[in-house]
């Protein structure tokens, strides 16, 4: 272990203790202070928007500024505003009914902050995926420690400094470092651990959390299909899929990973997609709207997949672009691969880049069998004009979230819980779901000094018999 990692690990243990002590002394952060915390986040976003977008771009080699504004900074501002607006309702104690046999008494659910939470975030939306969980944690009245990805060090340092200016370390702290620090971080006894990243590391995080019985939310990945049904115009499907697939150059957990079209329509979809990307990015190698691949390692993995497809004799289609300039800028032009076999890496691993396999299906049932024969994806997109057909696809499949005739944007609807299922994750956040993730719903039953239930205690007699018989009906 490096000296730097060792120092970070000591620092995080110390901060955890301090946050726990601070939480003990201030367990019920008043709503006014929570709202002020949320305002502080929104202000931080607005006043440092340029610096945040620049740091992300420095980390990626190039990140389209428009993408950083809309998907990172504005997203967090909206998220904080939504939480602030609904906080009073979300945090209210709920009264629930009491059965006759337990009367008289009052039952209620108190929504209480869990305590100190750990947030581990990935590199692909390094600001949003650290700050949106933080918004939910602060709204719930928790304290938080964030471990950002080592692939976005400039943004991680900036977040550390910006959050450090606004919050005391005993309320919010950023711990930088890579997998070694991540491993130690996820082994801490948080009151909740919130992890976003790959399914592979998610398993390790779940194990680490289990050791301390720390409740854990896992926001993982997977292969999200886009299913185009026979009645849907191919050009419209291409417009939507082309946008969602190439936003952030495909480095999006809910990007369409592969497309399924009626057999014989593969070329039509490919041609329509090439039209779309050429309009959006006239030269993907240099266009400022097109984002680079985050690191050499990720670039090499994606180009190896494309080479493997070519070597296997598959049809690989790209728009005209300056290949040398693309390589120099660590960019990969939008790439379509027609009908790769299901055992090809493109159909085995989450792609997480601008490469889209297009597969033809003979019947919609075949397409659904392909989808349901795999792990539940994080998202599923169906393109269908016929509502009943869209519902049929939803009914026959299971995924974290879904879009009908649209992709990606279900995660921007603040009241939709966002999360996966099975291998794509567990738990959810955004809106009230996020608030509840960091909240303990504490059940309280109140009675007076004397309660009829005392009559049911041993020695058991006639009253017990009568009541238990009624309860057994
Ligand atoms: P990753 O799993 O490699 O890293 C995520 C975080 O985990 C980083 O902070 C990293 O330092 C840390 N980490 C690495 N090894 C660790 C270990 N052994 N123990 C504890 N922490 C460790 O993921 P990534 O490459 O940054 O992100 C890409 C993946 O994340 C994709 O699979 C994508 O689908 C998924 N993702 C999911 C969502 C979602 O909301 N569900 C959002 C974005 C990305």
Short mmCIF file of C-alpha atoms and ligand atoms in Angstrom, two decimals:
data_model
loop_
_atom_site.label_atom_id
_atom_site.label_comp_id
_atom_site.label_asym_id
_atom_site.label_seq_id
_atom_site.Cartn_x
_atom_site.Cartn_y
_atom_site.Cartn_z
CA UNK A 1 0.00 0.00 0.00
CA UNK A 2 1.34 3.44 -0.91
CA UNK A 3 2.06 5.98 1.80
CA UNK A 4 -0.60 8.24 0.31
CA UNK A 5 -3.25 5.50 0.46
CA UNK A 6 -2.25 4.70 4.06
CA UNK A 7 -2.62 8.36 5.00
CA UNK A 8 -6.04 8.57 3.31
CA UNK A 9 -7.19 5.48 5.16
CA UNK A 10 -6.13 6.95 8.52
CA UNK A 11 -7.82 10.22 7.59
CA UNK A 12 -11.09 8.52 6.64
CA UNK A 13 -11.25 6.57 9.90
CA UNK A 14 -10.69 9.76 11.83
CA UNK A 15 -13.36 11.63 9.85
CA UNK A 16 -15.85 8.80 10.31
CA UNK A 17 -15.41 9.01 14.09
CA UNK A 18 -15.82 12.77 14.02
CA UNK A 19 -18.94 12.55 11.84
CA UNK A 20 -20.42 9.91 14.14
CA UNK A 21 -19.77 12.04 17.22
CA UNK A 22 -21.24 15.09 15.49
CA UNK A 23 -24.31 13.09 14.46
CA UNK A 24 -24.83 11.87 18.02
CA UNK A 25 -24.88 15.44 19.26
CA UNK A 26 -27.13 16.69 16.47
CA UNK A 27 -29.39 13.81 15.52
CA UNK A 28 -32.36 15.85 14.41
CA UNK A 29 -31.09 18.44 12.01
CA UNK A 30 -33.97 20.93 11.69
CA UNK A 31 -35.60 21.20 8.28
CA UNK A 32 -34.48 24.81 7.93
CA UNK A 33 -30.84 23.74 8.22
CA UNK A 34 -31.32 20.86 5.78
CA UNK A 35 -32.90 23.25 3.31
CA UNK A 36 -29.94 25.59 3.76
CA UNK A 37 -27.62 22.64 3.00
CA UNK A 38 -29.53 21.99 -0.23
CA UNK A 39 -29.37 25.67 -1.17
CA UNK A 40 -25.64 25.60 -0.53
CA UNK A 41 -25.24 22.72 -2.99
CA UNK A 42 -27.27 24.55 -5.66
CA UNK A 43 -25.25 27.73 -5.12
CA UNK A 44 -21.98 25.82 -5.33
CA UNK A 45 -23.12 24.36 -8.66
CA UNK A 46 -24.16 27.71 -10.09
CA UNK A 47 -21.08 29.63 -8.98
CA UNK A 48 -18.56 27.03 -10.08
CA UNK A 49 -20.25 25.61 -13.17
CA UNK A 50 -17.39 26.51 -15.51
CA UNK A 51 -14.74 25.07 -13.21
CA UNK A 52 -16.72 21.85 -12.72
CA UNK A 53 -17.25 21.36 -16.48
CA UNK A 54 -13.57 22.15 -17.12
CA UNK A 55 -12.33 19.69 -14.50
CA UNK A 56 -14.45 16.91 -15.98
CA UNK A 57 -13.21 17.77 -19.45
CA UNK A 58 -9.60 17.71 -18.22
CA UNK A 59 -10.20 14.27 -16.74
CA UNK A 60 -11.81 12.87 -19.89
CA UNK A 61 -9.39 14.48 -22.32
CA UNK A 62 -12.50 16.14 -23.70
CA UNK A 63 -16.05 16.21 -22.35
CA UNK A 64 -18.67 18.18 -24.28
CA UNK A 65 -19.38 21.21 -22.11
CA UNK A 66 -23.11 21.02 -22.92
CA UNK A 67 -23.24 17.47 -21.57
CA UNK A 68 -21.56 18.50 -18.31
CA UNK A 69 -23.95 21.41 -17.87
CA UNK A 70 -27.15 19.49 -18.47
CA UNK A 71 -26.32 16.04 -17.10
CA UNK A 72 -24.16 16.99 -14.15
CA UNK A 73 -24.50 20.56 -12.92
CA UNK A 74 -28.10 21.45 -13.85
CA UNK A 75 -29.17 17.95 -12.85
CA UNK A 76 -27.85 18.46 -9.32
CA UNK A 77 -29.37 21.96 -9.06
CA UNK A 78 -32.78 20.57 -10.04
CA UNK A 79 -32.38 17.61 -7.71
CA UNK A 80 -31.55 19.86 -4.75
CA UNK A 81 -34.47 22.20 -5.58
CA UNK A 82 -36.88 19.26 -5.79
CA UNK A 83 -35.70 17.86 -2.47
CA UNK A 84 -36.01 21.26 -0.82
CA UNK A 85 -39.54 21.75 -2.17
CA UNK A 86 -40.80 18.40 -0.89
CA UNK A 87 -38.70 18.00 2.24
CA UNK A 88 -41.40 18.99 4.72
CA UNK A 89 -43.83 16.40 3.30
CA UNK A 90 -41.20 13.67 3.00
CA UNK A 91 -40.03 14.04 6.58
CA UNK A 92 -43.46 14.18 8.24
CA UNK A 93 -44.33 11.47 10.74
CA UNK A 94 -46.99 9.16 9.25
CA UNK A 95 -49.89 7.95 11.37
CA UNK A 96 -51.07 4.42 10.60
CA UNK A 97 -54.18 2.51 11.70
CA UNK A 98 -54.34 0.33 14.81
CA UNK A 99 -56.43 -2.89 14.80
CA UNK A 100 -59.36 -2.99 17.20
CA UNK A 101 -57.69 -5.71 19.25
CA UNK A 102 -54.75 -3.41 19.99
CA UNK A 103 -56.80 -0.35 20.88
CA UNK A 104 -56.49 2.05 22.49
CA UNK A 105 -53.21 3.29 21.07
CA UNK A 106 -51.59 5.34 18.32
CA UNK A 107 -49.17 4.02 15.75
CA UNK A 108 -46.82 6.16 13.73
CA UNK A 109 -43.81 5.97 11.47
CA UNK A 110 -41.11 8.48 12.22
CA UNK A 111 -38.72 9.24 9.39
CA UNK A 112 -35.31 9.58 11.02
CA UNK A 113 -31.86 10.08 9.50
CA UNK A 114 -29.76 6.90 9.47
CA UNK A 115 -26.58 8.70 10.51
CA UNK A 116 -23.25 8.78 8.67
CA UNK A 117 -23.33 7.48 5.11
CA UNK A 118 -20.60 6.50 2.65
CA UNK A 119 -20.95 7.31 -1.04
CA UNK A 120 -18.69 5.63 -3.63
CA UNK A 121 -18.99 7.13 -7.10
CA UNK A 122 -17.76 6.21 -10.60
CA UNK A 123 -16.08 8.32 -13.29
CA UNK A 124 -18.69 8.48 -16.05
CA UNK A 125 -20.82 11.27 -14.53
CA UNK A 126 -18.39 12.04 -11.74
CA UNK A 127 -20.22 15.09 -10.41
CA UNK A 128 -23.85 13.99 -10.68
CA UNK A 129 -23.23 10.50 -9.30
CA UNK A 130 -21.48 11.83 -6.20
CA UNK A 131 -23.67 14.88 -5.63
CA UNK A 132 -27.16 13.44 -6.24
CA UNK A 133 -26.69 10.83 -3.48
CA UNK A 134 -25.26 13.63 -1.32
CA UNK A 135 -28.39 15.73 -1.94
CA UNK A 136 -30.56 12.79 -0.81
CA UNK A 137 -28.35 12.16 2.24
CA UNK A 138 -28.38 15.81 3.35
CA UNK A 139 -32.13 16.07 2.76
CA UNK A 140 -32.57 13.06 5.03
CA UNK A 141 -30.46 14.78 7.71
CA UNK A 142 -27.43 12.48 7.39
CA UNK A 143 -23.73 13.25 7.30
CA UNK A 144 -21.72 11.93 4.37
CA UNK A 145 -18.30 10.85 3.20
CA UNK A 146 -17.72 10.60 -0.55
CA UNK A 147 -15.10 8.44 -2.32
CA UNK A 148 -14.97 9.58 -5.97
CA UNK A 149 -13.36 7.63 -8.80
CA UNK A 150 -9.61 7.69 -9.32
CA UNK A 151 -10.24 8.16 -13.08
CA UNK A 152 -11.52 11.70 -12.52
CA UNK A 153 -8.88 13.15 -10.15
CA UNK A 154 -9.28 16.80 -11.20
CA UNK A 155 -13.00 16.75 -10.50
CA UNK A 156 -12.44 14.82 -7.25
CA UNK A 157 -9.99 17.46 -5.99
CA UNK A 158 -12.34 20.25 -7.06
CA UNK A 159 -15.31 18.64 -5.28
CA UNK A 160 -13.18 18.19 -2.18
CA UNK A 161 -12.24 21.84 -2.19
CA UNK A 162 -15.71 23.22 -3.07
CA UNK A 163 -17.52 21.04 -0.53
CA UNK A 164 -14.78 21.83 2.01
CA UNK A 165 -15.52 25.54 1.60
CA UNK A 166 -19.22 25.05 2.28
CA UNK A 167 -19.47 22.20 4.80
CA UNK A 168 -17.53 21.27 7.92
CA UNK A 169 -15.63 18.00 7.53
CA UNK A 170 -17.78 16.52 10.26
CA UNK A 171 -20.80 16.96 7.97
CA UNK A 172 -19.44 16.31 4.45
CA UNK A 173 -16.00 15.01 3.50
CA UNK A 174 -14.36 13.81 0.30
CA UNK A 175 -11.80 11.00 0.44
CA UNK A 176 -9.72 10.63 -2.72
CA UNK A 177 -7.99 7.47 -3.89
CA UNK A 178 -8.34 4.34 -5.98
CA UNK A 179 -9.40 0.73 -5.34
CA UNK A 180 -7.21 0.32 -2.22
CA UNK A 181 -8.80 3.34 -0.61
CA UNK A 182 -12.21 2.21 -1.97
CA UNK A 183 -11.76 -1.18 -0.37
CA UNK A 184 -10.91 0.33 3.02
CA UNK A 185 -13.72 2.86 2.63
CA UNK A 186 -16.36 0.21 1.97
CA UNK A 187 -15.13 -1.71 5.01
CA UNK A 188 -16.02 1.17 7.36
CA UNK A 189 -18.99 0.91 9.69
CA UNK A 190 -21.20 3.47 7.99
CA UNK A 191 -24.89 3.65 8.79
CA UNK A 192 -25.54 3.22 5.06
CA UNK A 193 -23.28 2.61 2.09
CA UNK A 194 -24.27 3.91 -1.33
CA UNK A 195 -22.24 2.51 -4.20
CA UNK A 196 -22.40 3.33 -7.91
CA UNK A 197 -20.15 1.41 -10.29
CA UNK A 198 -19.60 -1.89 -12.01
CA UNK A 199 -21.43 -5.08 -11.11
CA UNK A 200 -18.07 -6.78 -10.56
CA UNK A 201 -16.92 -4.32 -7.87
CA UNK A 202 -20.49 -4.10 -6.58
CA UNK A 203 -20.24 -7.73 -5.46
CA UNK A 204 -17.10 -6.90 -3.42
CA UNK A 205 -18.80 -3.87 -1.92
CA UNK A 206 -21.83 -5.97 -0.92
CA UNK A 207 -19.48 -8.45 0.79
CA UNK A 208 -17.59 -5.71 2.61
CA UNK A 209 -20.85 -4.13 3.79
CA UNK A 210 -22.19 -7.52 4.89
CA UNK A 211 -19.20 -7.96 7.21
CA UNK A 212 -20.44 -5.01 9.28
CA UNK A 213 -24.15 -5.49 8.48
CA UNK A 214 -24.11 -2.08 6.85
CA UNK A 215 -27.22 -1.55 4.69
CA UNK A 216 -26.13 -1.00 1.12
CA UNK A 217 -27.53 0.49 -2.07
CA UNK A 218 -25.90 -0.83 -5.25
CA UNK A 219 -26.33 1.21 -8.43
CA UNK A 220 -24.70 -1.09 -10.98
CA UNK A 221 -24.59 -1.59 -14.73
CA UNK A 222 -25.60 -4.15 -17.31
CA UNK A 223 -26.69 -4.50 -20.89
CA UNK A 224 -29.75 -2.31 -21.48
CA UNK A 225 -31.61 -3.31 -24.66
CA UNK A 226 -33.51 -1.06 -27.07
CA UNK A 227 -36.30 -3.09 -28.66
CA UNK A 228 -37.80 -1.65 -31.82
CA UNK A 229 -41.18 -3.28 -32.53
CA UNK A 230 -42.34 -3.83 -36.13
CA UNK A 231 -44.81 -0.92 -36.10
CA UNK A 232 -42.27 1.75 -35.11
CA UNK A 233 -40.74 4.02 -37.79
CA UNK A 234 -37.03 3.19 -38.05
CA UNK A 235 -36.00 6.83 -38.57
CA UNK A 236 -37.70 7.86 -35.30
CA UNK A 237 -36.11 4.97 -33.42
CA UNK A 238 -32.70 5.95 -34.81
CA UNK A 239 -33.15 9.56 -33.67
CA UNK A 240 -33.80 8.46 -30.11
CA UNK A 241 -31.28 5.62 -29.92
CA UNK A 242 -28.61 7.68 -31.72
CA UNK A 243 -28.93 10.44 -29.14
CA UNK A 244 -28.99 8.20 -26.04
CA UNK A 245 -26.19 5.97 -27.25
CA UNK A 246 -23.76 8.79 -28.07
CA UNK A 247 -24.42 11.14 -25.17
CA UNK A 248 -21.12 11.07 -23.23
CA UNK A 249 -19.85 8.80 -26.06
CA UNK A 250 -21.91 5.91 -24.74
CA UNK A 251 -20.28 6.02 -21.30
CA UNK A 252 -23.66 6.04 -19.61
CA UNK A 253 -25.00 3.29 -17.36
CA UNK A 254 -28.46 3.52 -18.94
CA UNK A 255 -27.33 3.98 -22.56
CA UNK A 256 -28.93 1.55 -24.99
CA UNK A 257 -26.32 -1.22 -25.03
CA UNK A 258 -27.69 -3.10 -28.03
CA UNK A 259 -30.64 -2.71 -30.40
CA UNK A 260 -33.12 -5.35 -31.49
CA UNK A 261 -35.02 -4.78 -34.74
CA UNK A 262 -37.24 -7.00 -36.90
CA UNK A 263 -34.96 -9.18 -39.08
CA UNK A 264 -34.24 -7.45 -42.36
CA UNK A 265 -34.34 -3.98 -40.76
CA UNK A 266 -30.77 -4.05 -39.42
CA UNK A 267 -29.34 -2.11 -42.38
CA UNK A 268 -32.17 0.38 -42.37
CA UNK A 269 -31.54 1.15 -38.69
CA UNK A 270 -27.77 1.36 -39.30
CA UNK A 271 -28.23 3.80 -42.20
CA UNK A 272 -30.66 5.93 -40.18
CA UNK A 273 -28.26 5.95 -37.22
CA UNK A 274 -25.37 7.06 -39.42
CA UNK A 275 -27.57 9.94 -40.66
CA UNK A 276 -28.34 10.90 -37.08
CA UNK A 277 -24.75 10.86 -35.86
CA UNK A 278 -23.52 12.75 -38.91
CA UNK A 279 -26.01 15.49 -38.16
CA UNK A 280 -25.13 15.55 -34.47
CA UNK A 281 -21.35 15.26 -34.86
CA UNK A 282 -20.23 16.15 -38.41
CA UNK A 283 -16.76 14.83 -37.47
CA UNK A 284 -16.75 12.70 -34.34
CA UNK A 285 -12.94 12.95 -34.24
CA UNK A 286 -12.91 16.68 -33.64
CA UNK A 287 -16.45 17.83 -32.94
CA UNK A 288 -16.65 19.61 -29.58
CA UNK A 289 -20.09 18.07 -28.91
CA UNK A 290 -18.58 14.58 -28.93
CA UNK A 291 -16.89 13.31 -25.77
CA UNK A 292 -13.61 11.41 -25.52
CA UNK A 293 -13.12 8.01 -23.90
CA UNK A 294 -12.08 8.53 -20.29
CA UNK A 295 -8.74 6.69 -20.25
CA UNK A 296 -6.31 4.71 -22.41
CA UNK A 297 -7.42 1.55 -20.61
CA UNK A 298 -11.07 2.10 -21.49
CA UNK A 299 -10.12 3.16 -25.04
CA UNK A 300 -8.05 0.02 -25.57
CA UNK A 301 -10.86 -2.21 -24.28
CA UNK A 302 -13.37 -0.68 -26.70
CA UNK A 303 -11.06 -0.69 -29.73
CA UNK A 304 -10.15 -4.33 -28.98
CA UNK A 305 -13.89 -5.19 -29.06
CA UNK A 306 -14.26 -3.45 -32.43
CA UNK A 307 -11.13 -5.20 -33.80
CA UNK A 308 -12.47 -8.54 -32.60
CA UNK A 309 -15.73 -7.85 -34.45
CA UNK A 310 -13.83 -7.05 -37.66
CA UNK A 311 -11.57 -10.10 -37.22
CA UNK A 312 -14.67 -12.26 -36.82
CA UNK A 313 -15.85 -11.01 -40.23
CA UNK A 314 -18.77 -9.01 -38.78
CA UNK A 315 -20.04 -5.92 -40.55
CA UNK A 316 -18.72 -2.87 -38.70
CA UNK A 317 -20.08 0.49 -39.81
CA UNK A 318 -18.75 3.93 -38.87
CA UNK A 319 -19.45 7.40 -40.29
CA UNK A 320 -16.63 9.12 -42.22
CA UNK A 321 -14.18 10.62 -39.76
CA UNK A 322 -10.52 11.43 -39.36
CA UNK A 323 -9.27 8.20 -37.75
CA UNK A 324 -5.83 9.61 -36.81
CA UNK A 325 -7.36 12.65 -35.15
CA UNK A 326 -9.84 10.39 -33.34
CA UNK A 327 -7.04 8.20 -31.99
CA UNK A 328 -4.99 11.24 -30.94
CA UNK A 329 -8.01 12.64 -29.08
CA UNK A 330 -8.91 9.24 -27.55
CA UNK A 331 -12.24 9.31 -29.35
CA UNK A 332 -14.10 6.44 -30.93
CA UNK A 333 -16.47 7.32 -33.75
CA UNK A 334 -20.00 5.93 -33.40
CA UNK A 335 -19.66 2.28 -34.39
CA UNK A 336 -22.42 -0.12 -35.43
CA UNK A 337 -21.91 -3.87 -35.55
CA UNK A 338 -24.49 -5.95 -37.39
CA UNK A 339 -25.69 -9.21 -35.90
CA UNK A 340 -22.77 -10.20 -33.66
CA UNK A 341 -23.22 -13.73 -32.27
CA UNK A 342 -24.42 -13.88 -28.69
CA UNK A 343 -21.10 -15.29 -27.46
CA UNK A 344 -19.16 -12.33 -28.88
CA UNK A 345 -17.74 -10.00 -26.16
CA UNK A 346 -19.99 -7.27 -27.58
CA UNK A 347 -22.99 -9.33 -26.48
CA UNK A 348 -21.42 -10.63 -23.26
CA UNK A 349 -20.00 -7.53 -21.56
CA UNK A 350 -21.58 -4.16 -20.88
CA UNK A 351 -20.17 -2.06 -23.74
CA UNK A 352 -20.06 1.35 -22.03
CA UNK A 353 -18.89 3.18 -25.14
CA UNK A 354 -20.11 4.30 -28.59
CA UNK A 355 -20.44 0.83 -30.08
CA UNK A 356 -23.92 -0.47 -30.83
CA UNK A 357 -24.65 -4.06 -31.85
CA UNK A 358 -27.79 -4.24 -34.00
CA UNK A 359 -29.50 -7.62 -33.95
CA UNK A 360 -32.38 -8.77 -36.09
CA UNK A 361 -35.16 -10.85 -34.53
CA UNK A 362 -37.64 -13.16 -36.27
CA UNK A 363 -40.49 -12.63 -33.84
CA UNK A 364 -40.95 -10.24 -30.95
CA UNK A 365 -41.15 -13.29 -28.67
CA UNK A 366 -37.63 -14.23 -29.82
CA UNK A 367 -36.42 -10.76 -28.94
CA UNK A 368 -38.04 -10.95 -25.50
CA UNK A 369 -36.58 -14.42 -24.91
CA UNK A 370 -33.14 -13.02 -25.68
CA UNK A 371 -33.63 -10.23 -23.14
CA UNK A 372 -35.17 -12.36 -20.40
CA UNK A 373 -32.54 -15.06 -20.80
CA UNK A 374 -29.98 -12.62 -19.38
CA UNK A 375 -29.48 -10.69 -16.16
CA UNK A 376 -32.13 -8.06 -15.51
CA UNK A 377 -30.82 -4.90 -17.17
CA UNK A 378 -30.62 -1.49 -15.53
CA UNK A 379 -32.91 -0.07 -18.23
CA UNK A 380 -35.01 -1.38 -21.07
CA UNK A 381 -36.31 0.68 -23.97
CA UNK A 382 -39.20 -0.26 -26.15
CA UNK A 383 -40.18 1.58 -29.30
CA UNK A 384 -43.81 0.86 -30.17
CA UNK A 385 -46.67 2.99 -31.49
CA UNK A 386 -49.18 0.50 -30.17
CA UNK A 387 -49.56 1.03 -26.43
CA UNK A 388 -50.71 -2.56 -25.91
CA UNK A 389 -47.55 -3.82 -27.61
CA UNK A 390 -45.38 -1.58 -25.44
CA UNK A 391 -47.17 -2.89 -22.36
CA UNK A 392 -46.70 -6.45 -23.57
CA UNK A 393 -42.93 -5.87 -23.73
CA UNK A 394 -42.98 -4.33 -20.25
CA UNK A 395 -45.12 -7.18 -18.88
CA UNK A 396 -42.85 -9.89 -20.27
CA UNK A 397 -39.55 -8.41 -19.04
CA UNK A 398 -38.03 -6.99 -15.88
CA UNK A 399 -35.49 -4.18 -15.63
CA UNK A 400 -34.43 -1.46 -13.18
CA UNK A 401 -36.29 1.20 -15.15
CA UNK A 402 -37.78 1.52 -18.61
CA UNK A 403 -38.54 4.00 -21.37
CA UNK A 404 -41.30 3.76 -23.94
CA UNK A 405 -40.33 5.52 -27.19
CA UNK A 406 -37.55 7.34 -25.32
CA UNK A 407 -34.31 6.48 -23.58
CA UNK A 408 -32.16 7.81 -20.72
CA UNK A 409 -34.63 10.41 -19.54
CA UNK A 410 -36.62 8.28 -17.10
CA UNK A 411 -33.76 9.04 -14.72
CA UNK A 412 -34.49 12.77 -15.00
CA UNK A 413 -38.06 12.46 -13.76
CA UNK A 414 -37.46 13.34 -10.12
CA UNK A 415 -40.31 11.29 -8.67
CA UNK A 416 -39.28 8.07 -10.44
CA UNK A 417 -37.10 5.89 -8.19
CA UNK A 418 -33.86 5.15 -10.03
CA UNK A 419 -32.10 1.84 -9.48
CA UNK A 420 -31.46 -1.64 -10.79
CA UNK A 421 -32.66 -5.11 -9.99
CA UNK A 422 -30.61 -8.25 -9.48
CA UNK A 423 -27.27 -7.91 -11.24
CA UNK A 424 -28.01 -4.28 -12.19
CA UNK A 425 -28.36 -3.25 -8.57
CA UNK A 426 -30.47 -3.04 -5.46
CA UNK A 427 -32.19 -0.10 -3.84
CA UNK A 428 -33.00 3.17 -5.54
CA UNK A 429 -32.71 6.94 -5.22
CA UNK A 430 -33.82 10.28 -6.71
CA UNK A 431 -36.70 12.23 -5.20
CA UNK A 432 -38.45 10.66 -2.23
CA UNK A 433 -36.82 7.27 -2.97
CA UNK A 434 -33.43 8.91 -2.32
CA UNK A 435 -34.67 10.53 0.86
CA UNK A 436 -35.97 7.15 2.04
CA UNK A 437 -32.69 5.40 1.20
CA UNK A 438 -30.96 7.45 3.87
CA UNK A 439 -33.91 7.45 6.26
CA UNK A 440 -34.85 4.91 8.88
CA UNK A 441 -38.60 4.43 9.07
CA UNK A 442 -38.99 3.96 12.77
CA UNK A 443 -42.21 2.33 13.92
CA UNK A 444 -43.65 3.63 17.17
CA UNK A 445 -46.74 2.32 19.00
CA UNK A 446 -47.92 4.54 21.84
CA UNK A 447 -50.38 3.59 24.58
CA UNK A 448 -51.33 4.91 27.99
CA UNK A 449 -50.06 3.55 31.31
CA UNK A 450 -52.55 0.66 31.22
CA UNK A 451 -53.34 -1.32 28.05
CA UNK A 452 -55.84 -4.21 27.64
CA UNK A 453 -53.06 -6.41 26.25
CA UNK A 454 -51.90 -6.82 29.84
CA UNK A 455 -54.98 -9.01 30.35
CA UNK A 456 -53.55 -11.46 27.85
CA UNK A 457 -50.40 -12.25 29.85
CA UNK A 458 -50.02 -15.62 31.65
CA UNK A 459 -51.60 -17.32 33.42
CA UNK A 460 -53.69 -17.77 30.27
CA UNK A 461 -57.43 -17.82 30.84
CA UNK A 462 -60.74 -17.48 29.06
CA UNK A 463 -60.04 -13.98 27.71
CA UNK A 464 -56.83 -15.16 26.03
CA UNK A 465 -58.71 -18.10 24.52
CA UNK A 466 -61.51 -15.89 23.14
CA UNK A 467 -59.14 -13.36 21.64
CA UNK A 468 -56.70 -15.86 20.19
CA UNK A 469 -59.57 -17.81 18.60
CA UNK A 470 -60.84 -14.62 16.99
CA UNK A 471 -57.35 -13.79 15.74
CA UNK A 472 -57.01 -17.23 14.17
CA UNK A 473 -60.08 -16.71 11.96
P1 LIG B 1 -15.86 0.79 -10.83
O1 LIG B 1 -16.68 -0.25 -10.18
O2 LIG B 1 -14.59 0.43 -11.45
O3 LIG B 1 -15.53 1.96 -9.80
C1 LIG B 1 -16.52 2.65 -9.07
C2 LIG B 1 -15.93 3.11 -7.77
O4 LIG B 1 -15.56 1.99 -6.99
C3 LIG B 1 -14.70 3.98 -7.90
O5 LIG B 1 -14.78 5.04 -6.97
C4 LIG B 1 -13.57 3.02 -7.54
O6 LIG B 1 -12.44 3.64 -7.00
C5 LIG B 1 -14.23 2.15 -6.50
N1 LIG B 1 -13.63 0.83 -6.35
C6 LIG B 1 -12.88 0.14 -7.24
N2 LIG B 1 -12.51 -1.05 -6.74
C7 LIG B 1 -13.04 -1.13 -5.50
C8 LIG B 1 -13.04 -2.13 -4.49
N3 LIG B 1 -12.42 -3.28 -4.64
N4 LIG B 1 -13.72 -1.87 -3.35
C9 LIG B 1 -14.38 -0.71 -3.20
N5 LIG B 1 -14.42 0.27 -4.11
C10 LIG B 1 -13.76 0.07 -5.25
O7 LIG B 1 -16.86 1.44 -11.88
P2 LIG B 1 -16.55 2.53 -12.97
O8 LIG B 1 -15.70 1.93 -14.02
O9 LIG B 1 -16.08 3.79 -12.31
O10 LIG B 1 -18.01 2.80 -13.53
C11 LIG B 1 -18.54 2.11 -14.60
C12 LIG B 1 -19.61 1.15 -14.15
O11 LIG B 1 -20.53 1.78 -13.31
C13 LIG B 1 -20.43 0.60 -15.31
O12 LIG B 1 -20.69 -0.75 -15.10
C14 LIG B 1 -21.72 1.40 -15.21
O13 LIG B 1 -22.84 0.77 -15.78
C15 LIG B 1 -21.86 1.56 -13.75
N6 LIG B 1 -22.67 2.73 -13.46
C16 LIG B 1 -23.88 2.55 -12.88
C17 LIG B 1 -24.68 3.65 -12.63
C18 LIG B 1 -26.02 3.52 -12.01
O14 LIG B 1 -26.57 4.53 -11.60
N7 LIG B 1 -26.59 2.32 -11.85
C19 LIG B 1 -24.22 4.92 -12.96
C20 LIG B 1 -22.98 5.04 -13.54
C21 LIG B 1 -22.20 3.95 -13.78
#
